[in-house]
Amino acid sequence: MGYLKYLVFRILNAILVLLIVTFIISALFVKVAEESNRSKMYEELMQWERTEGAKIKQSQGLEAFEKAKAEKQASLEEKYELNIPYWQKVYRKSIRTLKLDFGTTSMPIFGTNSVSDIIKVAVPRSILLFTTATIIVIILGIFLGVRAARHAGSVFDRGLSIFALLTYSLPMWWTGMMFLLIFAFKLGWFPLSSMFDPQLTGWEHVKDVLWKLALPVFTYVFVVFGGWAWTTRNIMIGTLQEDFIMAARAKGVPEHKIIYGHALRAAAPPIVTMIIFALLGSLGGAIISELVFNYPGMGRLYWVALQQNETNLLIGLTYFFTVLYLAGVVLADMVYGFLDPRVKVGASAKM
């Protein structure tokens, strides 16, 4: 029961953090939008003065012009919500954001102006590329890391450590550019752009997607999996030196059962934390990598939102990333309770 109370406390804590972050995001972006809308209002007002205003001044005089200008300015302030107090707009924006009503963009993206629909289009694309690559990295990293820990000090272990340090230190965008230069431009094995062909259907579409995702996925796996293997190896080496592992070996427990039944489970909490945040983080894409491969995922979408000053889209994306992070924290707490009894004991003691 103490563990359940602990989880409820963590969930409520995450909800409180989400409310605070949403309010801060709304306050920042509403201020940016207010300045942008004010500039748009003055530009539109100046355009009116040069056209309709000039005609009124010429035909009806200066007094009529000033009156019409004041009415036009009031109309524009209402149009751009500049007549509403700042904190009232922040409160409204926060409530709409919590209801997942992010509004619309000024220009269509992915064929729509609805921020929610735009995010719904980009998220599956990021899952297709980065989540797939992350799953491959996790499988390779854990398998090779456990094997290196079992044979610590061997040629394989040393080679893996050197490879991990070399590849993990490479910037992914630079590696992507080098792979594009070699495998796409020089050899012509892969396309230079990972943008899908919307005219293809059926099996042709599947082959087009696989062909265009092959190089970005390979680049991601090449750069990241060594770091995963090296981290898993270090965690497992520390666990294999514990007393309960020595006792299991003294009892004659088979080595594979010691590794996968005892050591890996004891080392699971930090590894599971890495898995959770890696999988959830993959939904957010990667800005520079997606720009290098010309891939239309969440990272590129964030870049487009920054370039076009799409405040509503920036709020929606930031809110989405915040929810992912908080969900990862809560999920990690839940999994910890099943993997590590000390979490349950500690939670019960505190409650």
Coordinates of C-alpha atoms in Angstrom, one line a residue:
M1 CA 0.0 0.0 0.0
G2 CA 2.9 2.3 0.7
Y3 CA 4.2 1.8 -2.8
L4 CA 0.9 2.7 -4.2
K5 CA 0.8 5.9 -2.2
Y6 CA 4.3 6.6 -3.4
L7 CA 3.3 6.2 -7.1
V8 CA 0.2 8.5 -6.5
F9 CA 2.5 11.1 -5.0
R10 CA 4.9 10.9 -7.9
I11 CA 2.0 11.2 -10.4
L12 CA 0.6 14.2 -8.6
N13 CA 4.0 15.7 -8.5
A14 CA 4.4 15.3 -12.2
I15 CA 1.0 16.9 -12.8
L16 CA 2.0 19.8 -10.6
V17 CA 5.2 20.2 -12.6
L18 CA 3.2 20.0 -15.9
L19 CA 0.9 22.8 -14.7
I20 CA 3.8 25.1 -13.7
V21 CA 5.7 24.4 -16.9
T22 CA 2.6 25.0 -19.0
F23 CA 2.1 28.4 -17.3
I24 CA 5.7 29.4 -17.9
I25 CA 5.6 28.3 -21.5
S26 CA 2.4 30.2 -22.0
A27 CA 3.8 33.3 -20.3
L28 CA 6.9 33.3 -22.5
F29 CA 5.3 32.5 -25.9
V30 CA 2.3 34.8 -25.3
K31 CA 4.8 37.7 -24.8
V32 CA 6.6 36.8 -28.0
A33 CA 3.3 36.5 -29.9
E34 CA 2.1 39.8 -28.5
E35 CA 5.2 41.6 -29.8
S36 CA 4.8 39.9 -33.2
N37 CA 1.1 40.7 -33.4
R38 CA 1.9 44.4 -32.5
S39 CA 4.3 44.6 -35.4
K40 CA 1.7 43.0 -37.7
M41 CA -0.9 45.5 -36.5
Y42 CA 1.3 48.5 -37.2
E43 CA 2.3 47.2 -40.6
E44 CA -1.4 46.7 -41.5
L45 CA -2.3 50.1 -40.1
M46 CA 0.5 51.8 -42.2
Q47 CA -0.8 50.0 -45.2
W48 CA -4.3 51.3 -44.5
E49 CA -2.9 54.8 -44.1
R50 CA -1.3 54.6 -47.5
T51 CA -4.5 53.4 -49.2
E52 CA -7.9 54.0 -47.7
G53 CA -6.6 56.5 -45.1
A54 CA -5.1 58.7 -47.8
K55 CA -8.4 58.8 -49.7
I56 CA -10.3 59.7 -46.5
K57 CA -7.8 62.5 -45.7
Q58 CA -8.0 63.9 -49.2
S59 CA -11.8 63.8 -49.5
Q60 CA -13.0 64.4 -45.9
G61 CA -10.2 66.2 -44.1
L62 CA -7.7 65.5 -41.3
E63 CA -10.3 65.2 -38.5
A64 CA -12.2 62.4 -40.4
F65 CA -8.9 60.7 -41.1
E66 CA -7.9 60.7 -37.4
K67 CA -11.3 59.3 -36.4
A68 CA -11.2 56.6 -39.0
K69 CA -7.6 55.7 -38.0
A70 CA -8.5 55.4 -34.4
E71 CA -11.4 53.0 -35.3
K72 CA -9.1 51.0 -37.6
Q73 CA -6.5 50.7 -34.8
A74 CA -9.1 49.6 -32.3
S75 CA -10.4 47.0 -34.8
L76 CA -6.9 45.7 -35.4
E77 CA -6.2 45.5 -31.7
E78 CA -9.3 43.4 -31.2
K79 CA -8.3 41.2 -34.2
Y80 CA -4.8 40.6 -32.7
E81 CA -6.1 40.4 -29.1
L82 CA -3.9 43.4 -28.1
N83 CA -6.9 44.9 -26.1
I84 CA -6.8 41.9 -23.7
P85 CA -4.6 42.2 -20.5
Y86 CA -1.4 40.1 -20.7
W87 CA -2.0 37.8 -17.7
Q88 CA -5.6 37.1 -18.9
K89 CA -4.2 35.9 -22.2
V90 CA -1.6 33.8 -20.4
Y91 CA -4.4 32.2 -18.3
R92 CA -6.5 31.5 -21.4
K93 CA -3.5 30.1 -23.3
S94 CA -2.6 27.8 -20.4
I95 CA -6.1 26.4 -20.2
R96 CA -6.3 25.8 -23.9
T97 CA -2.9 24.2 -23.9
L98 CA -3.9 21.8 -21.1
K99 CA -7.0 20.9 -23.1
L100 CA -4.7 20.2 -26.1
D101 CA -6.2 23.0 -28.0
F102 CA -3.0 24.5 -29.5
G103 CA -4.7 26.7 -32.1
T104 CA -3.6 27.1 -35.7
T105 CA -0.5 28.2 -37.7
S106 CA -0.4 31.2 -39.9
M107 CA 0.8 29.1 -42.8
P108 CA -0.2 25.5 -43.7
I109 CA 2.3 22.7 -42.7
F110 CA 1.8 19.1 -44.0
G111 CA -1.3 20.4 -45.7
T112 CA -3.1 21.7 -42.6
N113 CA -3.1 24.7 -40.2
S114 CA -4.2 22.8 -37.1
V115 CA -1.3 22.4 -34.7
S116 CA -2.7 19.1 -33.3
D117 CA -3.0 17.6 -36.8
I118 CA 0.5 18.8 -37.7
I119 CA 1.9 17.1 -34.7
K120 CA -0.1 13.9 -35.4
V121 CA 1.5 13.8 -38.8
A122 CA 5.1 14.3 -37.6
V123 CA 5.1 12.0 -34.6
P124 CA 4.6 8.7 -36.6
R125 CA 7.4 9.7 -38.9
S126 CA 9.8 10.2 -35.9
I127 CA 8.7 6.9 -34.5
L128 CA 9.4 5.2 -37.9
L129 CA 13.0 6.5 -37.9
F130 CA 14.2 7.3 -34.4
T131 CA 12.2 4.8 -32.4
T132 CA 13.1 2.0 -34.8
A133 CA 16.8 3.0 -34.6
T134 CA 16.6 3.3 -30.8
I135 CA 15.2 -0.3 -30.5
I136 CA 18.1 -1.6 -32.6
V137 CA 20.6 0.3 -30.5
I138 CA 19.1 -1.0 -27.2
I139 CA 19.2 -4.6 -28.4
L140 CA 22.8 -4.4 -29.8
G141 CA 24.0 -2.3 -26.8
I142 CA 22.7 -4.6 -24.1
F143 CA 23.8 -7.8 -25.9
L144 CA 27.3 -6.6 -26.6
G145 CA 27.7 -4.9 -23.2
V146 CA 26.7 -8.1 -21.3
R147 CA 29.1 -10.1 -23.5
A148 CA 32.0 -7.6 -22.9
A149 CA 31.3 -7.7 -19.1
R150 CA 31.4 -11.5 -19.1
H151 CA 34.9 -11.4 -20.8
A152 CA 36.3 -8.3 -19.1
G153 CA 39.8 -7.5 -20.2
S154 CA 39.6 -9.6 -23.4
V155 CA 40.3 -8.4 -26.9
F156 CA 36.6 -8.1 -27.6
D157 CA 36.1 -6.0 -24.4
R158 CA 39.0 -3.7 -25.2
G159 CA 38.0 -3.4 -28.9
L160 CA 34.4 -2.6 -28.0
S161 CA 35.5 0.1 -25.5
I162 CA 37.7 1.8 -28.0
F163 CA 35.0 1.6 -30.7
A164 CA 32.4 3.0 -28.3
L165 CA 34.7 6.0 -27.4
L166 CA 35.4 6.7 -31.0
T167 CA 31.9 6.5 -32.4
Y168 CA 30.1 8.1 -29.5
S169 CA 32.4 11.1 -29.7
L170 CA 31.4 11.7 -33.3
P171 CA 28.7 14.4 -33.9
M172 CA 25.7 12.6 -35.5
W173 CA 25.2 15.4 -38.0
W174 CA 28.8 15.3 -39.2
T175 CA 28.7 11.5 -39.4
G176 CA 25.4 11.8 -41.4
M177 CA 27.0 14.2 -43.8
M178 CA 30.1 11.9 -44.3
F179 CA 27.8 8.9 -44.9
L180 CA 25.7 10.9 -47.4
L181 CA 28.9 11.9 -49.2
I182 CA 30.3 8.4 -49.3
F183 CA 27.2 6.1 -49.7
A184 CA 24.8 8.5 -51.4
F185 CA 26.8 10.9 -53.5
K186 CA 29.9 8.9 -54.4
L187 CA 28.6 5.3 -54.4
G188 CA 24.9 6.0 -55.1
W189 CA 23.7 3.2 -52.9
F190 CA 21.2 5.5 -51.0
P191 CA 19.2 8.6 -51.9
L192 CA 20.4 12.0 -50.8
S193 CA 17.0 12.9 -49.4
S194 CA 14.9 10.8 -47.0
M195 CA 11.6 12.6 -48.1
F196 CA 9.1 9.9 -49.0
D197 CA 7.4 9.8 -52.4
P198 CA 3.6 10.5 -51.7
Q199 CA 2.6 9.1 -55.1
L200 CA 3.7 5.6 -54.4
T201 CA 1.3 3.0 -52.8
G202 CA 1.4 -0.5 -51.6
W203 CA 4.6 -2.5 -51.8
E204 CA 6.3 0.2 -53.8
H205 CA 5.7 2.7 -51.0
V206 CA 7.1 0.2 -48.4
K207 CA 10.3 -0.4 -50.5
D208 CA 10.7 3.4 -51.0
V209 CA 10.4 4.0 -47.2
L210 CA 12.9 1.2 -46.3
W211 CA 15.4 2.4 -48.9
K212 CA 15.2 6.0 -47.7
L213 CA 15.3 5.2 -44.0
A214 CA 18.2 2.7 -44.3
L215 CA 21.0 5.3 -44.2
P216 CA 19.6 7.5 -41.4
V217 CA 18.9 4.4 -39.3
F218 CA 22.4 3.1 -39.9
T219 CA 24.0 6.4 -39.0
Y220 CA 22.1 6.6 -35.8
V221 CA 22.9 3.0 -34.8
F222 CA 26.6 3.5 -35.8
V223 CA 27.0 6.5 -33.6
V224 CA 24.9 5.5 -30.5
F225 CA 25.1 1.7 -30.0
G226 CA 28.7 1.7 -28.8
G227 CA 27.9 4.1 -26.0
W228 CA 25.0 1.9 -24.9
A229 CA 27.3 -1.2 -25.0
W230 CA 30.0 0.5 -23.0
T231 CA 27.6 1.8 -20.4
T232 CA 25.9 -1.6 -20.0
R233 CA 29.3 -3.2 -19.7
N234 CA 30.4 -0.9 -16.9
I235 CA 27.1 -1.5 -15.0
M236 CA 27.3 -5.3 -15.4
I237 CA 31.0 -5.4 -14.3
G238 CA 30.1 -3.7 -11.0
T239 CA 27.2 -6.1 -10.5
L240 CA 29.2 -9.2 -11.3
Q241 CA 31.5 -8.3 -8.4
E242 CA 28.7 -8.3 -5.8
D243 CA 28.7 -11.0 -3.0
F244 CA 25.4 -12.6 -4.2
I245 CA 27.0 -13.3 -7.6
M246 CA 30.0 -14.9 -5.9
A247 CA 27.6 -17.0 -3.7
A248 CA 25.6 -18.1 -6.8
R249 CA 28.8 -19.2 -8.5
A250 CA 30.0 -21.1 -5.4
K251 CA 26.7 -23.0 -5.4
G252 CA 27.3 -24.1 -8.9
V253 CA 24.6 -22.1 -10.6
P254 CA 25.1 -22.1 -14.4
E255 CA 26.9 -19.1 -15.8
H256 CA 24.1 -18.1 -18.2
K257 CA 21.6 -18.1 -15.4
I258 CA 23.9 -16.0 -13.2
I259 CA 24.3 -13.5 -16.0
Y260 CA 20.7 -13.2 -17.2
G261 CA 18.8 -14.3 -14.1
H262 CA 20.7 -12.6 -11.3
A263 CA 23.2 -10.0 -12.6
L264 CA 21.2 -8.5 -15.4
R265 CA 18.1 -8.2 -13.2
A266 CA 20.1 -6.5 -10.4
A267 CA 21.6 -4.1 -13.0
A268 CA 18.2 -3.5 -14.6
P269 CA 17.1 -0.2 -12.9
P270 CA 19.6 2.1 -14.5
I271 CA 19.4 0.3 -17.8
V272 CA 15.6 0.4 -17.8
T273 CA 15.8 4.2 -17.0
M274 CA 18.0 4.6 -20.1
I275 CA 15.6 2.5 -22.2
I276 CA 12.5 4.5 -21.1
F277 CA 14.0 7.9 -21.7
A278 CA 15.6 6.8 -25.0
L279 CA 12.4 5.5 -26.4
L280 CA 10.3 8.5 -25.3
G281 CA 13.0 10.8 -26.4
S282 CA 13.0 9.2 -29.9
L283 CA 9.5 10.5 -30.4
G284 CA 10.9 14.1 -30.3
G285 CA 13.2 13.5 -33.3
A286 CA 16.5 15.4 -33.8
I287 CA 16.6 18.8 -35.4
I288 CA 20.1 18.7 -37.0
S289 CA 20.0 15.1 -38.1
E290 CA 16.6 15.5 -39.8
L291 CA 17.9 18.6 -41.6
V292 CA 21.0 16.7 -42.8
F293 CA 18.9 13.9 -44.2
N294 CA 15.9 16.1 -45.2
Y295 CA 13.5 14.1 -43.1
P296 CA 10.1 15.5 -42.1
G297 CA 9.9 14.5 -38.5
M298 CA 9.4 16.3 -35.2
G299 CA 12.9 17.8 -35.1
R300 CA 12.5 19.4 -38.5
L301 CA 9.0 20.5 -37.6
Y302 CA 10.5 22.4 -34.6
W303 CA 13.0 24.1 -36.8
V304 CA 10.3 25.1 -39.3
A305 CA 8.3 26.5 -36.3
L306 CA 11.3 28.6 -35.2
Q307 CA 12.0 29.8 -38.7
Q308 CA 8.4 30.8 -39.4
N309 CA 7.8 32.2 -35.9
E310 CA 4.8 29.9 -35.4
T311 CA 4.1 30.5 -31.7
N312 CA 1.2 28.1 -31.4
L313 CA 3.2 25.3 -32.9
L314 CA 6.1 26.0 -30.7
I315 CA 3.9 25.9 -27.6
G316 CA 2.3 22.6 -28.8
L317 CA 5.7 21.0 -29.4
T318 CA 7.2 22.2 -26.2
Y319 CA 4.2 20.9 -24.3
F320 CA 4.5 17.6 -26.1
F321 CA 8.2 17.2 -25.1
T322 CA 7.4 18.2 -21.5
V323 CA 4.7 15.5 -21.3
L324 CA 7.1 12.9 -22.7
Y325 CA 9.7 13.7 -20.1
L326 CA 7.3 13.7 -17.2
A327 CA 5.8 10.4 -18.4
G328 CA 9.3 8.9 -18.5
V329 CA 9.9 9.9 -14.9
V330 CA 6.6 8.4 -13.7
L331 CA 7.1 5.3 -15.8
A332 CA 10.7 4.8 -14.5
D333 CA 9.3 5.1 -10.9
M334 CA 6.7 2.5 -11.6
V335 CA 9.2 0.0 -13.2
Y336 CA 11.7 0.6 -10.4
G337 CA 9.2 -0.8 -7.9
F338 CA 9.0 -4.1 -9.8
L339 CA 12.7 -4.4 -10.4
D340 CA 14.1 -3.2 -7.1
P341 CA 12.3 -4.2 -3.8
R342 CA 14.2 -1.5 -2.0
V343 CA 12.0 1.1 -3.7
K344 CA 8.9 -0.5 -2.2
V345 CA 10.5 -0.8 1.2
G346 CA 11.7 2.8 1.1
A347 CA 8.3 4.0 -0.1
S348 CA 6.5 2.1 2.7
A349 CA 8.9 3.4 5.3
K350 CA 8.4 7.0 4.2
M351 CA 4.6 6.7 4.1

